[in-house]
Amino acid sequence: MSHVPNIRSIHRLLTALCAGLAWAACGGPSEPQLPPELSFSATVLELGTLREGEVDIRNSGGQSVGPVEMISGVVQDLAGATVPGVHITSDPTEVPTLNPGDTRTIHLGLTNEASLQPGFYDAVLVASGGVAPCDVHGLGSCLRGISAQVTIHFTVLSAEEEAAASLTLSTSTTEIRTGDVIGLAVEVRDDAGELIQGAPVTWTLNPATAGFVGATGQFVAYESGAVTITAQVGDAEDAVTFNVSERGLQGAFTTVGRARETLRFTSDLWLHGDVAYSGTWGSRQVGDSVRFGNMLNVWDIADPASPALSSTLELDARTVNDVKVRADGTLAIATHEGSANGLNGITILDLTDPLEPEVVGRFTDELQSGVHNVWIDGDYAYLVVDGIGNGLRILDISDPSLPTVAARFWAGESFLHDVYVRDGLAFLSHWNAGLIILDVGHGIAGGTPSTPVEVARLSDLSGQTHNAWYWPEAGYVFVGEEDFSAPGVMHVVDVRNLHEPREVATYEIKGQPPHNFWLDESQSTLYLAWYGQGLRALDVSGDLMGQLDRQGREITGALYNFGSGACDRSTAFTCSWTPQLHQGLLWVSDMNEGLIALEPPR
Amino acid sequence: MIGPGGALHRLVLSVAVALVAAGCAEVPSGRLLVTSGFTDQVFVLDAATGEVLDSLWLDPRPGERDEPHGIAVSPDGQHFYVTLSHGEPTLWKYESEGLRLVGRVTLPTSGAARVRLSPDGEMAAVPDYWLSGGGVNSQIAFVNTRDLTIHASPEVCPAPHDASYSPDGAFIAVTCAAGDQLVILDAADLSDFQRLSTEAGAKPMNVAWRDNSRLFLTLGAAPHVVDFDLNNPGSRTLLSTDDGGAQIEVGRDRAVIANRGAGTVSIVDLLRGGTRSVVIPGANPHGVALSPGRSIAYVTYEGDTRSRGGVVAVDLASGDIVWHTDVGVFTLGVAVLPE
């Protein structure tokens, strides 16, 4: 920085002059204003059996506040168990600003109430405003400084009680582990001994916090020990006592090797054969210099204990967010965001020599706003184009030197963040539009890559739908919610009926949202990169229901580079981006360090 | 609505302008606000020295890049407004004193470029610079600044980048980057007043009003600025500049253009004619703001994939660079926050 001599002193003089003018004009200092203060019109809102209601939010302070975000907590039963797939909605979800004395009415609703058993439920809605105390480098929770909350109570009544004379509760076993999902069979008969179909059952757990009973009469245990479940219809009831043992999982990650990139932040990775490809992200200040995410790093991982940087490829980008290799290993695609020429797009690479990729070409048509993620499936590349209104572009890359746009899809709202393609289905993580399933060759809806057809959409995933992994054998999709405010969780979506996806379970780690996943299907182990919370290995065997984080399903977690649990990009601490299981090792890209190879828990 | 702060602001402006008019060199004062599109920040600089004083984070998605783009200070100086282009586009409102966030509204658009305020400060206009729209008409979001409600969002033309109010507030000039048009809206009802064509492929980017009927238009793909006269829409004058015009500001007797393509700033003498070209010590000049006395131009440069962005202060009389500060990444918008 160069300065004009003495300019500061002249500046101070003028500043003093202005200050004097201000004093004269305003008659001295003004009265201090009271800070903003948020309050709801009620602290408790009794909805009873209604499924919607209203509450006012008011700024009773002396200064403006905004935005005021409405954050709805989970719906819990009387025992405090979270009911998966049921949410309180608010309209608006955010009040832009509240000036002193301003009031706005918030309309509340309840989604997916069919998932609820008869009983009493509550949820908390927090209005959060003011400046988020996120620091410069942090990827931590950003709850705002000023808040108010209202507790919402509602009731789900039993249908008119039947003339039940007897009830029999049975199960296939009473010896279970935490996390096992067990079906409960209920048989209700009237005075004449006739079977009553579809009688509404009220369930009671003892201890109340020991687990969760789903709407379809399935039970999952959260705590070990004796758990008694009572089913009741009218005056008839029966009980079963389970002996619940700990799930008993154990294991640990062991670090095998490191491919260090400390000049730039690392983004996504993809491994094929003995080569790892990793992107770079944003801008990183090291000493006095700043390096941008303009590089694709190519690593020789023939010896995972000593990965070596084989080559780098500089791209016209400030972020190379994603890189993927086609299954046959002949071709890779790297994405561009923030390019200097404003065209962004993708670069297609020839991997004849996988350690020295050759640029086939750059394709930018319809991709100028930036490409965030990519998936390659045979002769088609599925591209996530940044921005509302853009969505998915499916490129025909049968001639990699001359790609053509085969199809486009946008959900009509929000923006696409990620895409995962398998078995002719494309799973779109479409931010606030939720999870969208497209037929691109599966056959269920007659779609092809050039004529994708929407099969289903699950909008109610709390927004910020970030990534998805489809597991066809089990019929689940694991969905990440990248919400730094709440923060977000991993949602488990049951897609055994592809036309009617429904959320059945969640997994959360306090303080951070998840990032990307990789599933070891042979071991039923889901690996989750969780920013500052590092890597987690989760047992996803069997049926999944309820809160997975309360079921002893976490095999192990690793903060391989230590840290506070928040991703601090000014340090070398753990900040996990994406895992990939490859040749028996779990590789993870870490924003702060590069790639780390770990021996997964066995 | 101009409050006591606005009156004071005008007084200070008057003093500054009077000093310059009297032959005294203007002393830069106040603060500069610049947007850093690729670090999701607004930096606050000392306008006199270029020293970085503070920074704000506009980062609703800490794991993504959200691109703070446009920035504007209210006429009374009490608030400033920033657009975020990526994700779901938003307009943010801050108090100038204390730099406190007091509001944010999600815009009904695909993107957001510059933000311009009506002369009374009651309305903000944010164009949807949607280059991927394939030629469809995009919207201008008009936002009531008091409560941040959406007043209207008419579809105007393909990929509008700038929507600037005339000094009297009667018209709004909209640049259509993908439509080779300059659209003049009647501010009263947001209807079309005039549609003026530019040369094909010239990429109209930004405008600056010279008075209530004349305005200058920069072209992203041409080495000149177009001087339009709304009273004589058939005629237009071309002012030679360097290539790739980005933002433009007009002072009493000069127009200042950041030439993104050429890496320069053009200073056009509107009284005597002639253009001075100043090389900017940074890649891709983008934004321009003038000091209260209009003798200093603050010009941002974006940087590129190897270099930072930043700001330079240029003395318009001499063409000298008064100071230069590397700050931000993809540094775009700039506005002056007076004392």
Short mmCIF file of C-alpha atoms in Angstrom, two decimals, chain A residues 154-461:
data_model
loop_
_atom_site.label_atom_id
_atom_site.label_comp_id
_atom_site.label_asym_id
_atom_site.label_seq_id
_atom_site.Cartn_x
_atom_site.Cartn_y
_atom_site.Cartn_z
CA PHE A 154 -50.32 -30.75 19.70
CA THR A 155 -52.25 -33.93 20.10
CA VAL A 156 -52.99 -36.88 17.89
CA LEU A 157 -56.16 -38.54 19.06
CA SER A 158 -57.00 -42.16 18.75
CA ALA A 159 -59.72 -42.81 16.29
CA GLU A 160 -62.98 -43.57 17.96
CA GLU A 161 -62.15 -46.39 20.25
CA GLU A 162 -63.35 -49.73 19.16
CA ALA A 163 -65.21 -52.11 21.38
CA ALA A 164 -62.03 -53.98 22.04
CA ALA A 165 -62.33 -56.86 24.47
CA SER A 166 -58.89 -58.29 24.13
CA LEU A 167 -55.53 -57.33 22.77
CA THR A 168 -52.56 -59.57 22.18
CA LEU A 169 -49.11 -58.18 21.56
CA SER A 170 -46.47 -60.46 20.11
CA THR A 171 -43.01 -60.26 18.62
CA SER A 172 -40.60 -62.66 17.02
CA THR A 173 -37.99 -62.15 19.70
CA THR A 174 -37.50 -60.33 22.95
CA GLU A 175 -33.71 -60.47 22.89
CA ILE A 176 -32.57 -57.51 20.87
CA ARG A 177 -29.78 -54.95 20.58
CA THR A 178 -30.03 -51.21 20.51
CA GLY A 179 -30.79 -50.12 16.98
CA ASP A 180 -32.52 -53.32 15.93
CA VAL A 181 -35.93 -52.59 14.43
CA ILE A 182 -38.47 -55.12 15.63
CA GLY A 183 -41.98 -55.59 14.34
CA LEU A 184 -44.76 -55.71 16.91
CA ALA A 185 -47.87 -57.68 16.00
CA VAL A 186 -51.10 -56.53 17.59
CA GLU A 187 -54.26 -58.57 17.50
CA VAL A 188 -57.43 -56.90 18.73
CA ARG A 189 -60.72 -58.76 19.14
CA ASP A 190 -64.22 -57.75 20.16
CA ASP A 191 -66.56 -59.42 22.62
CA ALA A 192 -67.51 -62.00 20.05
CA GLY A 193 -63.90 -62.85 19.44
CA GLU A 194 -63.96 -61.30 16.01
CA LEU A 195 -60.77 -59.67 14.80
CA ILE A 196 -60.90 -55.86 14.64
CA GLN A 197 -58.83 -54.56 11.74
CA GLY A 198 -56.89 -51.34 11.90
CA ALA A 199 -57.69 -50.49 15.49
CA PRO A 200 -55.64 -47.46 16.55
CA VAL A 201 -53.07 -48.49 19.12
CA THR A 202 -51.62 -46.32 21.85
CA TRP A 203 -48.09 -47.31 22.77
CA THR A 204 -46.31 -46.76 26.03
CA LEU A 205 -42.65 -47.40 26.77
CA ASN A 206 -41.13 -48.08 30.15
CA PRO A 207 -38.61 -46.52 30.60
CA ALA A 208 -40.14 -43.81 28.49
CA THR A 209 -36.85 -42.79 26.88
CA ALA A 210 -35.73 -46.31 26.05
CA GLY A 211 -36.71 -46.26 22.39
CA PHE A 212 -39.20 -45.31 19.76
CA VAL A 213 -42.29 -46.96 18.30
CA GLY A 214 -43.05 -46.01 14.72
CA ALA A 215 -46.40 -45.54 13.10
CA THR A 216 -46.31 -48.99 11.57
CA GLY A 217 -45.84 -50.73 14.90
CA GLN A 218 -42.12 -51.16 14.80
CA PHE A 219 -39.88 -50.64 17.78
CA VAL A 220 -36.27 -49.56 17.96
CA ALA A 221 -34.40 -49.49 21.24
CA TYR A 222 -32.21 -46.59 22.27
CA GLU A 223 -31.11 -47.91 25.66
CA SER A 224 -29.99 -51.25 26.97
CA GLY A 225 -31.78 -53.09 29.76
CA ALA A 226 -35.34 -54.24 30.22
CA VAL A 227 -37.84 -52.28 28.15
CA THR A 228 -41.53 -52.90 28.46
CA ILE A 229 -43.85 -51.89 25.64
CA THR A 230 -47.54 -51.68 26.30
CA ALA A 231 -50.12 -51.57 23.53
CA GLN A 232 -53.57 -50.31 24.36
CA VAL A 233 -56.88 -50.08 22.53
CA GLY A 234 -59.69 -48.89 24.70
CA ASP A 235 -59.53 -50.85 27.91
CA ALA A 236 -57.71 -53.74 26.33
CA GLU A 237 -53.96 -53.84 26.62
CA ASP A 238 -51.00 -56.15 26.53
CA ALA A 239 -47.30 -55.74 27.13
CA VAL A 240 -44.02 -57.24 26.00
CA THR A 241 -40.73 -56.86 27.77
CA PHE A 242 -37.56 -56.81 25.73
CA ASN A 243 -34.13 -57.54 27.01
CA VAL A 244 -32.05 -55.00 25.17
CA SER A 245 -28.32 -55.39 24.96
CA GLU A 246 -25.76 -52.91 23.74
CA ARG A 247 -25.07 -53.07 20.03
CA GLY A 248 -21.47 -53.65 20.99
CA LEU A 249 -19.71 -52.18 18.03
CA GLN A 250 -16.14 -51.17 18.24
CA GLY A 251 -13.23 -50.40 16.05
CA ALA A 252 -10.96 -47.55 15.18
CA PHE A 253 -9.49 -45.76 12.21
CA THR A 254 -5.76 -46.09 11.82
CA THR A 255 -3.90 -43.55 9.74
CA VAL A 256 -1.89 -45.17 6.96
CA GLY A 257 -0.64 -42.29 4.87
CA ARG A 258 -1.04 -38.64 3.97
CA ALA A 259 -0.99 -36.75 0.69
CA ARG A 260 -0.36 -33.24 1.94
CA GLU A 261 -1.68 -30.14 0.24
CA THR A 262 -1.17 -27.21 2.57
CA LEU A 263 -0.87 -24.35 0.08
CA ARG A 264 -4.47 -24.66 -1.04
CA PHE A 265 -7.69 -25.90 0.47
CA THR A 266 -8.66 -29.34 -0.77
CA SER A 267 -12.15 -30.10 -2.05
CA ASP A 268 -13.44 -33.37 -3.49
CA LEU A 269 -11.50 -36.46 -4.42
CA TRP A 270 -11.82 -39.47 -6.67
CA LEU A 271 -9.61 -42.52 -6.73
CA HIS A 272 -9.11 -44.97 -9.55
CA GLY A 273 -6.46 -47.66 -9.67
CA ASP A 274 -3.29 -46.35 -8.15
CA VAL A 275 -4.15 -42.71 -8.69
CA ALA A 276 -6.03 -40.16 -6.60
CA TYR A 277 -7.38 -36.92 -8.05
CA SER A 278 -8.27 -34.04 -5.76
CA GLY A 279 -9.68 -30.60 -6.39
CA THR A 280 -8.80 -27.35 -4.68
CA TRP A 281 -11.12 -24.75 -3.21
CA GLY A 282 -11.49 -21.03 -2.61
CA SER A 283 -8.58 -18.93 -1.48
CA ARG A 284 -6.07 -19.78 1.19
CA GLN A 285 -3.66 -17.39 2.77
CA VAL A 286 -0.33 -18.88 3.72
CA GLY A 287 2.02 -16.24 5.07
CA ASP A 288 1.73 -13.24 2.83
CA SER A 289 0.59 -15.12 -0.23
CA VAL A 290 -2.82 -16.30 -1.28
CA ARG A 291 -3.38 -19.43 -3.34
CA PHE A 292 -6.58 -20.18 -5.17
CA GLY A 293 -8.47 -23.32 -5.94
CA ASN A 294 -7.17 -23.40 -9.49
CA MET A 295 -5.39 -26.76 -9.33
CA LEU A 296 -6.26 -30.37 -9.87
CA ASN A 297 -3.80 -32.50 -7.96
CA VAL A 298 -2.86 -35.95 -9.21
CA TRP A 299 -1.40 -38.32 -6.63
CA ASP A 300 0.40 -41.60 -7.09
CA ILE A 301 -1.04 -43.81 -4.37
CA ALA A 302 0.56 -47.09 -5.37
CA ASP A 303 2.09 -47.00 -1.91
CA PRO A 304 -0.72 -45.62 0.26
CA ALA A 305 1.72 -45.10 3.10
CA SER A 306 3.65 -42.63 0.98
CA PRO A 307 1.41 -40.96 -1.58
CA ALA A 308 3.35 -38.76 -3.96
CA LEU A 309 2.16 -35.75 -5.93
CA SER A 310 2.63 -36.86 -9.52
CA SER A 311 1.35 -33.84 -11.40
CA THR A 312 -0.82 -30.77 -11.12
CA LEU A 313 -3.07 -29.27 -13.69
CA GLU A 314 -3.87 -25.58 -13.49
CA LEU A 315 -7.40 -24.70 -14.53
CA ASP A 316 -9.11 -21.38 -15.13
CA ALA A 317 -10.99 -21.53 -11.85
CA ARG A 318 -10.91 -20.22 -8.34
CA THR A 319 -12.48 -23.49 -7.18
CA VAL A 320 -12.22 -26.96 -8.66
CA ASN A 321 -14.98 -28.28 -6.47
CA ASP A 322 -15.35 -31.75 -7.92
CA VAL A 323 -13.57 -34.32 -10.03
CA LYS A 324 -14.85 -37.68 -11.17
CA VAL A 325 -13.32 -40.55 -13.16
CA ARG A 326 -15.43 -42.69 -15.44
CA ALA A 327 -15.73 -46.28 -14.30
CA ASP A 328 -13.50 -47.53 -17.13
CA GLY A 329 -10.75 -45.17 -16.02
CA THR A 330 -10.30 -43.59 -19.43
CA LEU A 331 -11.72 -40.17 -18.76
CA ALA A 332 -12.14 -37.66 -15.97
CA ILE A 333 -14.06 -34.42 -15.59
CA ALA A 334 -13.07 -31.48 -13.40
CA THR A 335 -15.42 -28.61 -12.62
CA HIS A 336 -14.79 -24.87 -12.84
CA GLU A 337 -16.15 -22.14 -10.59
CA GLY A 338 -14.97 -18.54 -10.39
CA SER A 339 -13.02 -18.66 -13.62
CA ALA A 340 -11.27 -15.45 -14.63
CA ASN A 341 -12.85 -15.46 -18.06
CA GLY A 342 -16.32 -15.89 -16.61
CA LEU A 343 -17.11 -18.98 -18.68
CA ASN A 344 -16.56 -21.69 -16.03
CA GLY A 345 -17.82 -25.05 -17.33
CA ILE A 346 -15.88 -28.31 -17.18
CA THR A 347 -12.57 -29.67 -18.36
CA ILE A 348 -12.55 -33.18 -19.81
CA LEU A 349 -9.37 -35.13 -19.27
CA ASP A 350 -7.89 -38.08 -21.11
CA LEU A 351 -6.42 -40.57 -18.64
CA THR A 352 -4.39 -42.67 -21.06
CA ASP A 353 -1.59 -41.89 -18.65
CA PRO A 354 -3.56 -41.62 -15.42
CA LEU A 355 -0.72 -39.86 -13.65
CA GLU A 356 -0.41 -37.23 -16.37
CA PRO A 357 -3.92 -36.34 -17.52
CA GLU A 358 -4.20 -34.63 -20.88
CA VAL A 359 -6.81 -31.99 -21.48
CA VAL A 360 -9.27 -33.07 -24.15
CA GLY A 361 -11.17 -29.83 -23.99
CA ARG A 362 -13.15 -27.36 -21.98
CA PHE A 363 -16.89 -27.19 -22.38
CA THR A 364 -18.75 -24.09 -21.25
CA ASP A 365 -22.04 -23.87 -23.15
CA GLU A 366 -24.88 -23.30 -20.66
CA LEU A 367 -22.37 -23.75 -17.84
CA GLN A 368 -21.15 -20.17 -17.44
CA SER A 369 -22.53 -19.72 -13.95
CA GLY A 370 -20.25 -22.47 -12.70
CA VAL A 371 -20.35 -26.22 -12.25
CA HIS A 372 -20.35 -27.44 -8.67
CA ASN A 373 -20.54 -31.21 -8.98
CA VAL A 374 -20.40 -33.91 -11.61
CA TRP A 375 -21.28 -37.59 -11.98
CA ILE A 376 -20.22 -39.76 -14.89
CA ASP A 377 -22.31 -42.70 -15.98
CA GLY A 378 -21.04 -44.30 -19.18
CA ASP A 379 -21.35 -41.89 -22.07
CA TYR A 380 -23.19 -39.29 -20.03
CA ALA A 381 -21.99 -36.68 -17.62
CA TYR A 382 -24.45 -35.24 -15.14
CA LEU A 383 -23.50 -31.68 -14.31
CA VAL A 384 -24.72 -29.53 -11.45
CA VAL A 385 -24.93 -25.97 -12.77
CA ASP A 386 -24.81 -23.22 -10.17
CA GLY A 387 -27.72 -20.94 -9.61
CA ILE A 388 -31.47 -20.86 -9.50
CA GLY A 389 -33.06 -21.73 -12.82
CA ASN A 390 -30.10 -23.77 -14.05
CA GLY A 391 -30.18 -27.17 -12.38
CA LEU A 392 -28.97 -30.29 -14.16
CA ARG A 393 -27.33 -30.57 -17.55
CA ILE A 394 -26.83 -34.05 -18.94
CA LEU A 395 -24.00 -34.10 -21.44
CA ASP A 396 -23.47 -36.74 -24.07
CA ILE A 397 -19.72 -37.34 -23.87
CA SER A 398 -19.56 -40.29 -26.26
CA ASP A 399 -17.20 -38.05 -28.20
CA PRO A 400 -15.30 -36.36 -25.37
CA SER A 401 -13.89 -33.81 -27.74
CA LEU A 402 -17.35 -32.72 -28.76
CA PRO A 403 -19.81 -32.96 -25.87
CA THR A 404 -23.40 -32.05 -26.51
CA VAL A 405 -26.19 -31.13 -24.11
CA ALA A 406 -28.58 -34.09 -24.09
CA ALA A 407 -31.05 -32.84 -21.47
CA ARG A 408 -31.81 -30.24 -18.86
CA PHE A 409 -33.75 -30.40 -15.63
CA TRP A 410 -34.58 -27.84 -13.00
CA ALA A 411 -37.01 -28.40 -10.15
CA GLY A 412 -38.77 -25.08 -10.60
CA GLU A 413 -37.47 -23.77 -7.30
CA SER A 414 -34.21 -23.36 -5.44
CA PHE A 415 -31.01 -24.72 -6.99
CA LEU A 416 -29.32 -28.04 -7.55
CA HIS A 417 -26.36 -28.88 -5.38
CA ASP A 418 -25.35 -32.46 -6.15
CA VAL A 419 -26.26 -35.49 -8.25
CA TYR A 420 -25.77 -39.25 -7.78
CA VAL A 421 -26.65 -41.70 -10.56
CA ARG A 422 -27.15 -45.41 -10.22
CA ASP A 423 -29.24 -48.12 -11.84
CA GLY A 424 -30.80 -45.65 -14.22
CA LEU A 425 -31.91 -43.31 -11.45
CA ALA A 426 -30.53 -39.86 -10.78
CA PHE A 427 -30.85 -38.57 -7.22
CA LEU A 428 -30.79 -34.80 -7.16
CA SER A 429 -29.92 -32.97 -3.98
CA HIS A 430 -31.87 -29.87 -4.84
CA TRP A 431 -31.32 -27.68 -1.78
CA ASN A 432 -34.60 -26.24 -0.55
CA ALA A 433 -36.59 -28.26 -3.10
CA GLY A 434 -35.43 -31.44 -1.36
CA LEU A 435 -34.53 -34.82 -2.85
CA ILE A 436 -35.69 -35.48 -6.41
CA ILE A 437 -35.55 -38.84 -8.15
CA LEU A 438 -35.29 -38.88 -11.94
CA ASP A 439 -35.63 -41.88 -14.20
CA VAL A 440 -32.72 -41.67 -16.66
CA GLY A 441 -32.95 -45.25 -17.88
CA HIS A 442 -34.24 -47.27 -14.97
CA GLY A 443 -37.54 -47.90 -16.66
CA ILE A 444 -39.86 -47.02 -13.82
CA ALA A 445 -41.09 -43.90 -15.59
CA GLY A 446 -39.80 -44.35 -19.12
CA GLY A 447 -36.94 -41.88 -18.78
CA THR A 448 -33.62 -41.84 -20.58
CA PRO A 449 -30.54 -39.65 -20.23
CA SER A 450 -31.87 -37.44 -23.00
CA THR A 451 -35.42 -37.43 -21.62
CA PRO A 452 -35.24 -37.64 -17.84
CA VAL A 453 -38.57 -38.13 -16.10
CA GLU A 454 -39.25 -37.13 -12.51
CA VAL A 455 -40.29 -40.13 -10.44
CA ALA A 456 -40.73 -38.56 -7.03
CA ARG A 457 -39.81 -35.60 -4.90
CA LEU A 458 -39.39 -35.42 -1.14
CA SER A 459 -39.51 -31.76 -0.29
CA ASP A 460 -39.83 -32.13 3.45
CA LEU A 461 -36.22 -32.68 4.44
#
